[in-house]
């Protein structure tokens, strides 16, 4: 019967305490637990006539230790000793010492358990962080391997080290290194200019539930918040051979962790003044000894310290980015060789055909004109002066054409001594004026052995055709009509423009 009342009292106290703890703060919850332990001890003493009361108070000591650590334990020991004294009327100092030894043993056991929990939590945190880094690295690797477009590649690199779905840094910036032009220059960045802007951006990203791939796609649409940052960094240009932290990073090939606000380095002073950058880490982007650039990261918003573990997490991304930049650069060089004439550096016949097809579709309701030009008496020039002189003539003539047209990207070497120019949104009259401009520029230019040509100078003949004059609206018909106009110019005495 007594045991039933004792258990019933414990259950009642437990229910009351659990109801109250839901309505109070964590501190009050601890006090409630200590108070409940005291009530249980007293309830035990009342029911059992305080038999073995000096053992039941051990519950109070353990509760004090759990709730308030060392201070709670000492207070509970003294309180327990006084409670026993109030019932027995004897001050037993051996009992007090036994309580202290019990509390010490309980504290050591409690500390050991906390240490195990802490180590387990740290291991779990490390595993979670490593898993996240591996997921980011895997997703970024797939995206990098899937594109050879430089802008998308840069967006992927930058987004992968920022954002909640990346490695979590607030901001990242890429600089390119060009030893041939003795320059390191800003290319692209992602992140806020200030903490206030950063909080606004993160609120929007959270609201729209962007994942890593969605953030990359969103930035490609041109609707990102990075315009002000990119405008600022694209104006940054640093000498390649200067004494500064960028060159030091490229030379050592290792990341450098610095504080921009407490240094005399000119580059870091610029970053601090222009971008409010303080603590930052600079990663080299190089592959097989070729420096491609630098990746700069910082936490401008939350000011979280950049730890060695965080730096190690970015290293694989930087190395993968270096390899991807190397592959993209090689691809662009191959593409340039495939679409550019090796002698004149103008676009070649293949590039002309591709651009003409695209322009025919884009200018469906607009005008498109074509100029075809041919060097007069070029065979005679080659036979007389040799092929080396002929190549020099073609190179010099390409420079004249490039300077004389509205857009040098629309000038092509069609083959041999023949060149063409595409003029979107130019009608036949306007295209004729461009042809006359080129013809006049050629006449004013001094060419080697040009005085030995018929008439005492080097000349060109031109044929002009426009889309709106065609019987059949096809690219083949446009080329055929321009060729016919060129033949007409040749037959009429050369050195003239026909349309």
Coordinates of C-alpha atoms in Angstrom, one line a residue, residues 31 33 43 73 108 117 129 161 214 221-222 243 249 254 303 312 328 341 356 358 375 384 394 451 456 472 486 498:
X31 CA 14.6 24.6 -11.5
X33 CA 13.4 19.4 -12.3
X43 CA 7.7 12.2 -0.2
X73 CA 26.0 19.6 -7.5
X108 CA 33.2 12.4 -13.8
X117 CA 28.2 12.9 -27.1
X129 CA 30.0 18.5 -44.0
X161 CA 31.3 27.9 -53.4
X214 CA 18.5 26.6 -60.3
X221 CA 19.2 34.5 -67.6
X222 CA 20.7 37.9 -66.5
X243 CA 54.7 42.6 -55.9
X249 CA 49.4 33.0 -54.9
X254 CA 48.8 27.4 -52.8
X303 CA 31.4 37.5 -41.0
X312 CA 40.3 22.4 -47.6
X328 CA 37.5 25.3 -72.2
X341 CA 41.7 31.9 -91.5
X356 CA 24.9 33.5 -93.1
X358 CA 21.9 32.3 -88.7
X375 CA 41.9 41.4 -105.9
X384 CA 55.8 38.1 -110.4
X394 CA 46.6 39.3 -98.2
X451 CA 53.2 50.1 -108.1
X456 CA 50.5 51.4 -111.0
X472 CA 14.3 33.4 -104.2
X486 CA 31.4 41.0 -109.0
X498 CA 28.6 46.9 -109.0

